[in-house]
mmCIF file of C-alpha atoms in Angstrom:
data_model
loop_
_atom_site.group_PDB
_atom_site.id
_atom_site.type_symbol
_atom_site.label_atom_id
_atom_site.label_comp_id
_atom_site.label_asym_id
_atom_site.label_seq_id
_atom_site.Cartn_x
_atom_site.Cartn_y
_atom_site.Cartn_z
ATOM 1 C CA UNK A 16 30.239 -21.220 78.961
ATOM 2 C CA UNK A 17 32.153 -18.526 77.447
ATOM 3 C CA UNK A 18 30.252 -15.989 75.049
ATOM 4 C CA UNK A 19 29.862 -13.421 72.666
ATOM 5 C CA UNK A 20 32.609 -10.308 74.368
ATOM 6 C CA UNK A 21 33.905 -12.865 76.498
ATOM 7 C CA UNK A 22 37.763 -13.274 77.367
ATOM 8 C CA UNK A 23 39.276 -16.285 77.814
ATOM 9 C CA UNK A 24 42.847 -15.253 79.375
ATOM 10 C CA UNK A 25 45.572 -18.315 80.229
ATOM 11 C CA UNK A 26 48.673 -18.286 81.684
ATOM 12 C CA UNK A 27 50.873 -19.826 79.026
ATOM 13 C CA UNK A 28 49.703 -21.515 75.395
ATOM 14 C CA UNK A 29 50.975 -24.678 76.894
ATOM 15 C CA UNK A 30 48.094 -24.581 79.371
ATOM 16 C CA UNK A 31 45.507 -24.459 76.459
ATOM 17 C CA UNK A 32 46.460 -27.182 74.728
ATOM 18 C CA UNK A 33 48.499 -30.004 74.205
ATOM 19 C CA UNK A 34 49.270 -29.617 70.494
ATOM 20 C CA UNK A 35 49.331 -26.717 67.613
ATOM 21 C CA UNK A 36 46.551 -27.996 66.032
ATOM 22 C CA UNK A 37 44.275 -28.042 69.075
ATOM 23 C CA UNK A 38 44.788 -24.715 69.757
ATOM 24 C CA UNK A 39 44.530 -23.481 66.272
ATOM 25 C CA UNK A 40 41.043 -25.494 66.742
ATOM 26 C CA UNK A 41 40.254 -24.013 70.020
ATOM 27 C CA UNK A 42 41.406 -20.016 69.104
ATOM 28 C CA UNK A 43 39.051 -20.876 65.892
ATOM 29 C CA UNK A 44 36.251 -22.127 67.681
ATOM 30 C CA UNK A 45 36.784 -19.394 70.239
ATOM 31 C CA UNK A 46 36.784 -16.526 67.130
ATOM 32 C CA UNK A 47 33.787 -17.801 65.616
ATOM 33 C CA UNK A 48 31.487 -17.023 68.947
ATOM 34 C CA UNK A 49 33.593 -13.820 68.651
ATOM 35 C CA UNK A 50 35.433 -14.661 72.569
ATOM 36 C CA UNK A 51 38.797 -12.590 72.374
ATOM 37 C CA UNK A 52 41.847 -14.693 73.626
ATOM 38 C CA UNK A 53 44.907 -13.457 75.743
ATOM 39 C CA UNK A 54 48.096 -15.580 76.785
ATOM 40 C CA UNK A 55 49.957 -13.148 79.963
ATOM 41 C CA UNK A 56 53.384 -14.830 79.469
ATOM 42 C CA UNK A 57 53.418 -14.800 75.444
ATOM 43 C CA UNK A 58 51.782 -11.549 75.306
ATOM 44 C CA UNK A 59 49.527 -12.523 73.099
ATOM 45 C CA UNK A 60 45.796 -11.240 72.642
ATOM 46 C CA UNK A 61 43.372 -11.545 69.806
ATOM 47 C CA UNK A 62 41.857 -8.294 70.352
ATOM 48 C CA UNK A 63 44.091 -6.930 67.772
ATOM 49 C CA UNK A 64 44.993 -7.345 64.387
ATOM 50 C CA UNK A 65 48.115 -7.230 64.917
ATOM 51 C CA UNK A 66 47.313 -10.033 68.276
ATOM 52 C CA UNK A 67 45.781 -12.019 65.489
ATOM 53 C CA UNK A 68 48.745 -12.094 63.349
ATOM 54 C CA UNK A 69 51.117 -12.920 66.509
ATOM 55 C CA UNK A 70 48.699 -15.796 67.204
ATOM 56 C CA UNK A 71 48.960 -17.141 63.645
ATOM 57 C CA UNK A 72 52.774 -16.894 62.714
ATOM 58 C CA UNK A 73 53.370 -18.607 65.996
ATOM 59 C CA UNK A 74 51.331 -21.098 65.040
ATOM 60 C CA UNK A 75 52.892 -21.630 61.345
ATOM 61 C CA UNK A 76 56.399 -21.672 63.457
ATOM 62 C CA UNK A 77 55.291 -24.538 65.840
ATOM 63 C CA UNK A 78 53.653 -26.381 63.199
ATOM 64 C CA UNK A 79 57.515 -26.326 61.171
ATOM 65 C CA UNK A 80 59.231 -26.931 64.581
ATOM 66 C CA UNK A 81 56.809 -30.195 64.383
ATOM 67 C CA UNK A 82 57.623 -31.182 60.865
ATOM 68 C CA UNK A 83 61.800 -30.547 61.686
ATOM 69 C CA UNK A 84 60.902 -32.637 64.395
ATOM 70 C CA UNK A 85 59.522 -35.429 62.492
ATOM 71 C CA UNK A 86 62.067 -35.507 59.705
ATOM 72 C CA UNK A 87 64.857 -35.903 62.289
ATOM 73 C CA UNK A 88 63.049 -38.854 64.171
ATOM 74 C CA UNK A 89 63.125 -40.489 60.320
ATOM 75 C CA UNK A 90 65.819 -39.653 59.845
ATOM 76 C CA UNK A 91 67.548 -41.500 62.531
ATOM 77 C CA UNK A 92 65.215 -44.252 62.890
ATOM 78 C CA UNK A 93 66.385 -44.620 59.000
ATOM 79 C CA UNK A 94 70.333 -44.523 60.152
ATOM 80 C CA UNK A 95 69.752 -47.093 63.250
ATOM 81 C CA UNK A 96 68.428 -49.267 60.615
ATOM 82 C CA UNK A 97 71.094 -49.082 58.549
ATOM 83 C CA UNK A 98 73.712 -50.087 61.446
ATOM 84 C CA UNK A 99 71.580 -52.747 62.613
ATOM 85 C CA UNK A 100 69.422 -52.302 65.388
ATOM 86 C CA UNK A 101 66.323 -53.682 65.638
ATOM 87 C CA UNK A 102 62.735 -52.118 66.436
ATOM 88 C CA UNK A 103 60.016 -53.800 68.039
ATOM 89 C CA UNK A 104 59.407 -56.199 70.885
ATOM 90 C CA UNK A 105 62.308 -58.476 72.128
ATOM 91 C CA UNK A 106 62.005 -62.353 71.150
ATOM 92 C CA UNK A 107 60.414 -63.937 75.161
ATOM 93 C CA UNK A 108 62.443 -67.266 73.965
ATOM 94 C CA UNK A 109 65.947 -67.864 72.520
ATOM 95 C CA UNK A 110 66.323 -69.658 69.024
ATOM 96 C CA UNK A 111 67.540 -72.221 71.136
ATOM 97 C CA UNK A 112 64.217 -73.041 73.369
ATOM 98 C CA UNK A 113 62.497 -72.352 69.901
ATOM 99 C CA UNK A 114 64.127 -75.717 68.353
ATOM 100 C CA UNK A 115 63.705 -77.067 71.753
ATOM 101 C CA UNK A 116 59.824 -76.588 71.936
ATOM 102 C CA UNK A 117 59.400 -77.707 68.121
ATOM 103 C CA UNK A 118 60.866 -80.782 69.456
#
């Protein structure tokens, strides 16, 4: 159990966790039993003020690379409408062995 003066030092953000907002959860958890953070291959350590700030406009830049993300998928699920494709499960019987059961 990490505590009080503790550092918890990773490898890469990735290997924290597997979305922004569980690693803004986890560095907040981690700040409020006052355990400094430290990523080697982002450079990035809490220790600092200025490690602090790092940490938090990376985090406001993955949370818009998220939204982008999401308008496109919208976006294009919206367009594939529009020419006709359908979502969803494909029909297990034709229209034909429909009529033909109904019989």
């Amino acid at each position: 159990m990490l505590e009080h003066g503790d550092t918890l030092i990773v490898w890469k953000l990735n290997r924290l966790g597997r979305s922004v907002r569980d690693l803004i959860t986890m560095l907040d958890e981690l700040q409020q039993r006052r355990v400094q953070f430290q990523s080697l291959t982002e450079h990035i350590e809490t220790t600092t003020p200025t490690g602090w700030a790092t940490w938090h406009m990376l985090a406001v830049l993955a949370e818009l690379e998220r939204s982008v993300i999401s308008e496109r998928t919208q976006a294009g699920v919206k367009a594939a409408k529009k020419r006709g494709v359908k979502f969803g499960p494909k029909h297990k019987l034709s229209a034909a062995q429909v009529a033909y059961a109904r019989q």
